[in-house]
Short mmCIF file of C-alpha atoms and ligand atoms in Angstrom, two decimals:
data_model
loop_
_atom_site.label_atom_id
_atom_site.label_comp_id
_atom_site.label_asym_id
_atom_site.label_seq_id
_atom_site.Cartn_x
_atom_site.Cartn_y
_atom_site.Cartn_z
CA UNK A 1 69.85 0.29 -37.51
CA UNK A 2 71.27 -1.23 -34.14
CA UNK A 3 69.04 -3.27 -32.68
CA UNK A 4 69.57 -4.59 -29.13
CA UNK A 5 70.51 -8.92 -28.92
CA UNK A 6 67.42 -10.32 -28.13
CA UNK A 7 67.84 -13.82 -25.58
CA UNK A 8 64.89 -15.48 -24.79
CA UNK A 9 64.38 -18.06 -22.47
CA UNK A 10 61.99 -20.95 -23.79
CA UNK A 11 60.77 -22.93 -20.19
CA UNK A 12 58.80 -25.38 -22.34
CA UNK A 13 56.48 -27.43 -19.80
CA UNK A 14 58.72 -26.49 -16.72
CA UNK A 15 57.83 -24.77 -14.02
CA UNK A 16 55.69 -24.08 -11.25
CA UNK A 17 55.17 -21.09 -8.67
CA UNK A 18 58.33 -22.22 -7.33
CA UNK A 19 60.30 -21.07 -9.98
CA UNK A 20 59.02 -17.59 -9.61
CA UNK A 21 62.88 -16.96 -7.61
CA UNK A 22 64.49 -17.91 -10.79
CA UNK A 23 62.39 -15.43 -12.95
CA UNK A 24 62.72 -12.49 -10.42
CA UNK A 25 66.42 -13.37 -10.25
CA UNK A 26 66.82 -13.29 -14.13
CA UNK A 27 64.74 -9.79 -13.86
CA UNK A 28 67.20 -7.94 -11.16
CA UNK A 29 70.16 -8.99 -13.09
CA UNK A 30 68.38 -8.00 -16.65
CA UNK A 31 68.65 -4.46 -15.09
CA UNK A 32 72.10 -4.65 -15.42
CA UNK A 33 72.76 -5.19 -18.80
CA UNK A 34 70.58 -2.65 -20.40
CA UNK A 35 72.76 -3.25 -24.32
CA UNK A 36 70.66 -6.54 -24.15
CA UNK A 37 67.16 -7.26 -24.49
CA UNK A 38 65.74 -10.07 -21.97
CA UNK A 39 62.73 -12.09 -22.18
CA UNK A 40 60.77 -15.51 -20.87
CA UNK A 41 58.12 -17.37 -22.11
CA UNK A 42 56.69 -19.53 -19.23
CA UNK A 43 53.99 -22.01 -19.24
CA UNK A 44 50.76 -20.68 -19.75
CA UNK A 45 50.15 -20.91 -15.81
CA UNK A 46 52.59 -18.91 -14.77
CA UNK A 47 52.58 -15.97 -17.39
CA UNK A 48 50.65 -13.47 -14.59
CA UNK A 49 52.79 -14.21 -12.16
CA UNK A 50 56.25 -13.42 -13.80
CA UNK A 51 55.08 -10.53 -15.66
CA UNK A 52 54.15 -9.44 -11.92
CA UNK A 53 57.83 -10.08 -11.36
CA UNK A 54 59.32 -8.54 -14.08
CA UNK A 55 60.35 -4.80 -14.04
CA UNK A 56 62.57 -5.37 -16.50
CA UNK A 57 62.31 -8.50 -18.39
CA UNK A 58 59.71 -9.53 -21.61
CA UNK A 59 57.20 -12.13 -20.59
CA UNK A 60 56.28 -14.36 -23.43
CA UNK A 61 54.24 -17.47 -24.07
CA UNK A 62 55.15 -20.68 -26.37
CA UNK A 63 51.99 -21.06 -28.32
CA UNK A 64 48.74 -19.84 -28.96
CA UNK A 65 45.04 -20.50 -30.91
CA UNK A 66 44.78 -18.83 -34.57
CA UNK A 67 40.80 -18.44 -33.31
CA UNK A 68 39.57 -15.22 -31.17
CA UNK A 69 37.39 -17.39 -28.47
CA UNK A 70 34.67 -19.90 -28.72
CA UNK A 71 34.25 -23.92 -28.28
CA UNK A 72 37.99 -24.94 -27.93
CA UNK A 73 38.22 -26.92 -25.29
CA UNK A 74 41.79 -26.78 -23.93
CA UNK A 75 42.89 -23.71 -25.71
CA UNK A 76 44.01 -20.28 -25.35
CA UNK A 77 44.05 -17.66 -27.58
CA UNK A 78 45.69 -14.27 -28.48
CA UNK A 79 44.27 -11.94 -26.64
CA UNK A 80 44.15 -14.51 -23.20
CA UNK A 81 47.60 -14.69 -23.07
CA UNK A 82 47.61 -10.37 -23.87
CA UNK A 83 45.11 -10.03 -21.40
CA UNK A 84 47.77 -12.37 -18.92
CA UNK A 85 50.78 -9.76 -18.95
CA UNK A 86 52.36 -11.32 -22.14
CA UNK A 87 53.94 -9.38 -25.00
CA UNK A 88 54.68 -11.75 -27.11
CA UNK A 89 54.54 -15.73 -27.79
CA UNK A 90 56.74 -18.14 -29.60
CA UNK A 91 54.87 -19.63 -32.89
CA UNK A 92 56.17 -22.41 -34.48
CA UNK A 93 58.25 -24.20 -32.33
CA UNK A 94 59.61 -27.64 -33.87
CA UNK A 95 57.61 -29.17 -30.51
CA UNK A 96 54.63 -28.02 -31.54
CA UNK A 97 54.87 -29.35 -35.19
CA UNK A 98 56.47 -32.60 -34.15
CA UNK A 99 54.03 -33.10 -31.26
CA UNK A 100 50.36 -31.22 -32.57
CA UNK A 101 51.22 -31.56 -36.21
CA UNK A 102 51.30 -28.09 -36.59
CA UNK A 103 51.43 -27.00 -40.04
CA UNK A 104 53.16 -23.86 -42.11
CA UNK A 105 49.99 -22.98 -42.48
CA UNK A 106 48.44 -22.85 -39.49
CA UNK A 107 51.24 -20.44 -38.18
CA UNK A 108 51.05 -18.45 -40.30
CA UNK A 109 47.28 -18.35 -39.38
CA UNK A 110 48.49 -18.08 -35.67
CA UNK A 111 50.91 -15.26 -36.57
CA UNK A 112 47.96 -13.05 -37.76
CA UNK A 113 46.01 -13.73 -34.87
CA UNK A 114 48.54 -12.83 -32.24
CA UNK A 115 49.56 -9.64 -34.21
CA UNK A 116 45.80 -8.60 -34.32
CA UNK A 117 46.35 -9.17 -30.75
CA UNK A 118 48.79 -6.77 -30.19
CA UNK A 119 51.48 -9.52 -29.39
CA UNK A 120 55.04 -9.55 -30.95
CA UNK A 121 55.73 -12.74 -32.43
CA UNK A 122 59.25 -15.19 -32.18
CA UNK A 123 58.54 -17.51 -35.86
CA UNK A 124 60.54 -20.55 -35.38
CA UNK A 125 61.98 -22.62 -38.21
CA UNK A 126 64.28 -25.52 -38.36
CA UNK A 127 65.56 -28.47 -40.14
CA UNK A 128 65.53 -32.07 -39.03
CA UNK A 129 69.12 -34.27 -39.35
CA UNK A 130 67.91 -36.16 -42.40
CA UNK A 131 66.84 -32.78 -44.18
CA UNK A 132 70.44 -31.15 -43.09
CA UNK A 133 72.50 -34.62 -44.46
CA UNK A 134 70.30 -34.93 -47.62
CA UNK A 135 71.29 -31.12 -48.64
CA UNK A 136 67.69 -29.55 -48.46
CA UNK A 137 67.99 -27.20 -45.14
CA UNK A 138 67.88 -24.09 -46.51
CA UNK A 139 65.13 -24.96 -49.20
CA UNK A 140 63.62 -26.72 -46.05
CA UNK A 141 63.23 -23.53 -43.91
CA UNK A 142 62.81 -20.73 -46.87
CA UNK A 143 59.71 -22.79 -47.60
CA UNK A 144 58.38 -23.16 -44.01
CA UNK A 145 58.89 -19.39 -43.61
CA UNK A 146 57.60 -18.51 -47.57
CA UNK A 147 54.37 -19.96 -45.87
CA UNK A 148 54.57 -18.73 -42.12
CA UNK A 149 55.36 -14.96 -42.83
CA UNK A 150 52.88 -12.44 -41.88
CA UNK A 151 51.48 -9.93 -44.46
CA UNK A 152 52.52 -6.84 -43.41
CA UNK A 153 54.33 -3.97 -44.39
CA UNK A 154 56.54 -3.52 -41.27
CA UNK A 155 57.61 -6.32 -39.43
CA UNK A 156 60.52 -4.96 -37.88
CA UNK A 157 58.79 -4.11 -34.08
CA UNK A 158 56.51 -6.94 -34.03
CA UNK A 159 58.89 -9.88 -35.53
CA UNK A 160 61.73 -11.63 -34.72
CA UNK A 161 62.78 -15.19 -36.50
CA UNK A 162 64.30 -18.12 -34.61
CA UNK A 163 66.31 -20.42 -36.82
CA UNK A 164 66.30 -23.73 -34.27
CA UNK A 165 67.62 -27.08 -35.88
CA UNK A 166 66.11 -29.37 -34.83
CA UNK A 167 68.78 -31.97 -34.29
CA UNK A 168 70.62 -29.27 -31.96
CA UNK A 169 67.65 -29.21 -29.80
CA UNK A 170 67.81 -30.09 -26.33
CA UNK A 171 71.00 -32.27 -27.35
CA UNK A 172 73.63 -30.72 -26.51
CA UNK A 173 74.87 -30.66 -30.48
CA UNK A 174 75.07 -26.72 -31.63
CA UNK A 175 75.37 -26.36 -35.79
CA UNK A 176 78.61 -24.95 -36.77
CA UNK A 177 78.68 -21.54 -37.32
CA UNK A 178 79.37 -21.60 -40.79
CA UNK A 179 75.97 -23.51 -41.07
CA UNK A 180 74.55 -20.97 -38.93
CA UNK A 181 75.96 -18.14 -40.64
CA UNK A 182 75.18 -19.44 -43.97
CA UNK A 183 71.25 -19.65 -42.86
CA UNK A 184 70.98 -16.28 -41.31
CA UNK A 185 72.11 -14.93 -44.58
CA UNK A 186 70.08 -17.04 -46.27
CA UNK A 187 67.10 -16.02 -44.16
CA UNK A 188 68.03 -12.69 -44.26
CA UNK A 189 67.99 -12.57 -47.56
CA UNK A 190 64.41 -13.83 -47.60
CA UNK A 191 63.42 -10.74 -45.51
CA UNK A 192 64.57 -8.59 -47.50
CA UNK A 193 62.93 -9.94 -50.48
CA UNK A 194 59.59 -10.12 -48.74
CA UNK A 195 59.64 -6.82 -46.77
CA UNK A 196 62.32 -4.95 -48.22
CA UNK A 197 65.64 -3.93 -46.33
CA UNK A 198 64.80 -1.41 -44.30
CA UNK A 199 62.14 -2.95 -42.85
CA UNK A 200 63.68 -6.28 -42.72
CA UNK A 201 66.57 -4.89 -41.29
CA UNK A 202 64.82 -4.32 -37.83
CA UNK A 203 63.97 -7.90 -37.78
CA UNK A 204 66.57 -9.92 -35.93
CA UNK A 205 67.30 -14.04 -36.44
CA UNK A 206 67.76 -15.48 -33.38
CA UNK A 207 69.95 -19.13 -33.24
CA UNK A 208 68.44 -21.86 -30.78
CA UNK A 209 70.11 -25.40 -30.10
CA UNK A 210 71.42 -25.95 -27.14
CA UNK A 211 72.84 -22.55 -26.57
CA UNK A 212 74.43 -22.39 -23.29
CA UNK A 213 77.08 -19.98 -21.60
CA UNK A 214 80.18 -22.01 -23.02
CA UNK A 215 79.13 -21.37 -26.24
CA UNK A 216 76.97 -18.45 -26.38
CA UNK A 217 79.83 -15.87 -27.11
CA UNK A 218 80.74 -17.57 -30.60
CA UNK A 219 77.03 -17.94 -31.38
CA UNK A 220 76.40 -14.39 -30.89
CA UNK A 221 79.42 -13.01 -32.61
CA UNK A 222 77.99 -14.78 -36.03
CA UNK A 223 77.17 -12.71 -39.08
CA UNK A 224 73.38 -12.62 -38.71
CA UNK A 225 72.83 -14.18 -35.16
CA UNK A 226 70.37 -10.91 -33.47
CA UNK A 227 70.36 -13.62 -30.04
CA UNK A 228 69.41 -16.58 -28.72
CA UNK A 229 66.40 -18.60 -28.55
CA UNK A 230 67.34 -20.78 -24.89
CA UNK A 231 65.36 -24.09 -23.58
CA UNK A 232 67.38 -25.92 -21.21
CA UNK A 233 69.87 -23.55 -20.05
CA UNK A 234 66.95 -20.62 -19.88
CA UNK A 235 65.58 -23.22 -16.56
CA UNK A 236 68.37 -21.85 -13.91
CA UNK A 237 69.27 -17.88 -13.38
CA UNK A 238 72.86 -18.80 -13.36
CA UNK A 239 72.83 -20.64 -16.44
CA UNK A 240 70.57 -17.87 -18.68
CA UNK A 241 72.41 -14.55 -16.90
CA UNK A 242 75.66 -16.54 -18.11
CA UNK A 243 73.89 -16.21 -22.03
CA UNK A 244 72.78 -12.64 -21.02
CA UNK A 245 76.46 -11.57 -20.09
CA UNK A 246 77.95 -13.32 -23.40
CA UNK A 247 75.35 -11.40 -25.37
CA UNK A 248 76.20 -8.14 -23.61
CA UNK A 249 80.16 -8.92 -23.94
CA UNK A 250 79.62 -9.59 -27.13
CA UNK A 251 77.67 -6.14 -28.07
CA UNK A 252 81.10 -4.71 -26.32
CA UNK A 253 83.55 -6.42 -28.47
C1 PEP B 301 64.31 -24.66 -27.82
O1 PEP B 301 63.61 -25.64 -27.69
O2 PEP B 301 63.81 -23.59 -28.23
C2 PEP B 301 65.72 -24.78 -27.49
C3 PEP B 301 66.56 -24.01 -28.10
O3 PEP B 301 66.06 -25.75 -26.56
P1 PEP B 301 67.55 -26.09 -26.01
O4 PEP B 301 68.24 -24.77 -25.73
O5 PEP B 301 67.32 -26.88 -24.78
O6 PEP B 301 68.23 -26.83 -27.10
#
């Protein structure tokens, strides 16, 4: 099946209304590389107002509650962020566990809730440096996704994985892309245990780690890399479009 790259931009807690130029600019430009699929997840606040923008673009958001509604104080769940213009949210996301303690377990219980939702879901995994030098990062990351996975007997629509180590994050390190090839496959061959192959075939395994436009064509070329999951570089038009036309250059080659 050929599935379109999928490049995501990841704006974290950046942004206000003001960066509303950026996300139209990223939109018009989206229109021009059709082979490539284009999405951003904003902050909460701002998911309305881009997906007002977009005519072309996916509009995302980076977390959400496992519950339906009720005394959360804080919190937003599923069907709020639906109900906002989103399609789909980032679960997952090394942030999250590092800075809310977010367990396997509850995303997995997230997952659920954002499918029942209607959203499509971005699953993020990743090893830390001391997992990577001690030898465990594959056994690392099988097991947070053995966990995470949604029960379902089609996943390829509704999920996409995003291998992010967590050492490459937001440093300006990338893994090599043996490493990353070597996890993809390793992933992928997870899938298709859990789901089978054709449906795990649909469901693409995005890299993130400081992917930026210098590096994004050698990335995407890798054996098992379906895009790019992009913090940073995903803040600026010029800098994401630059991903966008790798990914789309690289679909050519
Ligand atoms: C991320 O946090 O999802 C990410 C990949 O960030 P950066 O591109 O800045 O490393």
């Amino acid at each position: 099946m050929a599935i379109r790259p999928y490049i995501v931009g990841n704006w974290k807690m950046n942004g206000t209304r003001a960066m509303l130029s950026e996300a139209r600019a990223i939109d018009r430009a989206a229109q021009r590389y059709m082979k490539v699929e284009v999405a951003v997840a904003p902050p909460y606040t701002l998911i309305h107002a881009v997906h007002r923008e977009a005519e072309q673009i996916g509009v995302g958001a980076q977390d959400c509650h496992p519950g339906n509604e009720g005394a959360h104080t804080g919190d937003i769940c599923a069907s709020m962020i639906a109900d906002a213009g989103a399609k789909f949210v980032i679960l997952g996301h090394s942030e999250r566990r590092q800075d809310h303690g977010e367990t396997n377990k509850l995303v997995n219980a997230k997952i659920e809730s954002a499918l029942d939702a209607g959203l499509r879901v971005i699953l993020c995994c990743g090893e830390t440096l001391e997992t990577r030098d001690a030898g465990d990062a594959e056994d690392f990351v099988l097991r947070q996704l053995k966990v995470a996975l949604p029960a379902f007997a089609d996943p390829s629509e509704r999920l996409t994985i995003a291998y992010e180590p967590i050492w490459a994050i937001g440093t300006g390190r990338t893994a090599t892309v043996e490493d990353i090839a070597a996890m993809h496959g390793a992933i992928r061959k997870l899938l298709d245990e859990t789901y089978g192959e054709e449906a795990s075939s649909g469901v693409r395994i995005l890299y993130g780690g400081s992917v930026k436009p210098e590096n994004a064509r050698e990335i995407l070329s890798t054996p098992e890399v379906g895009g790019a999951l992009v913090g940073g570089a995903s803040l600026s038009a010029e800098s994401f479009l630059g991903i966008v036309v790798a990914a789309s250059e690289s679909e050519d080659a």
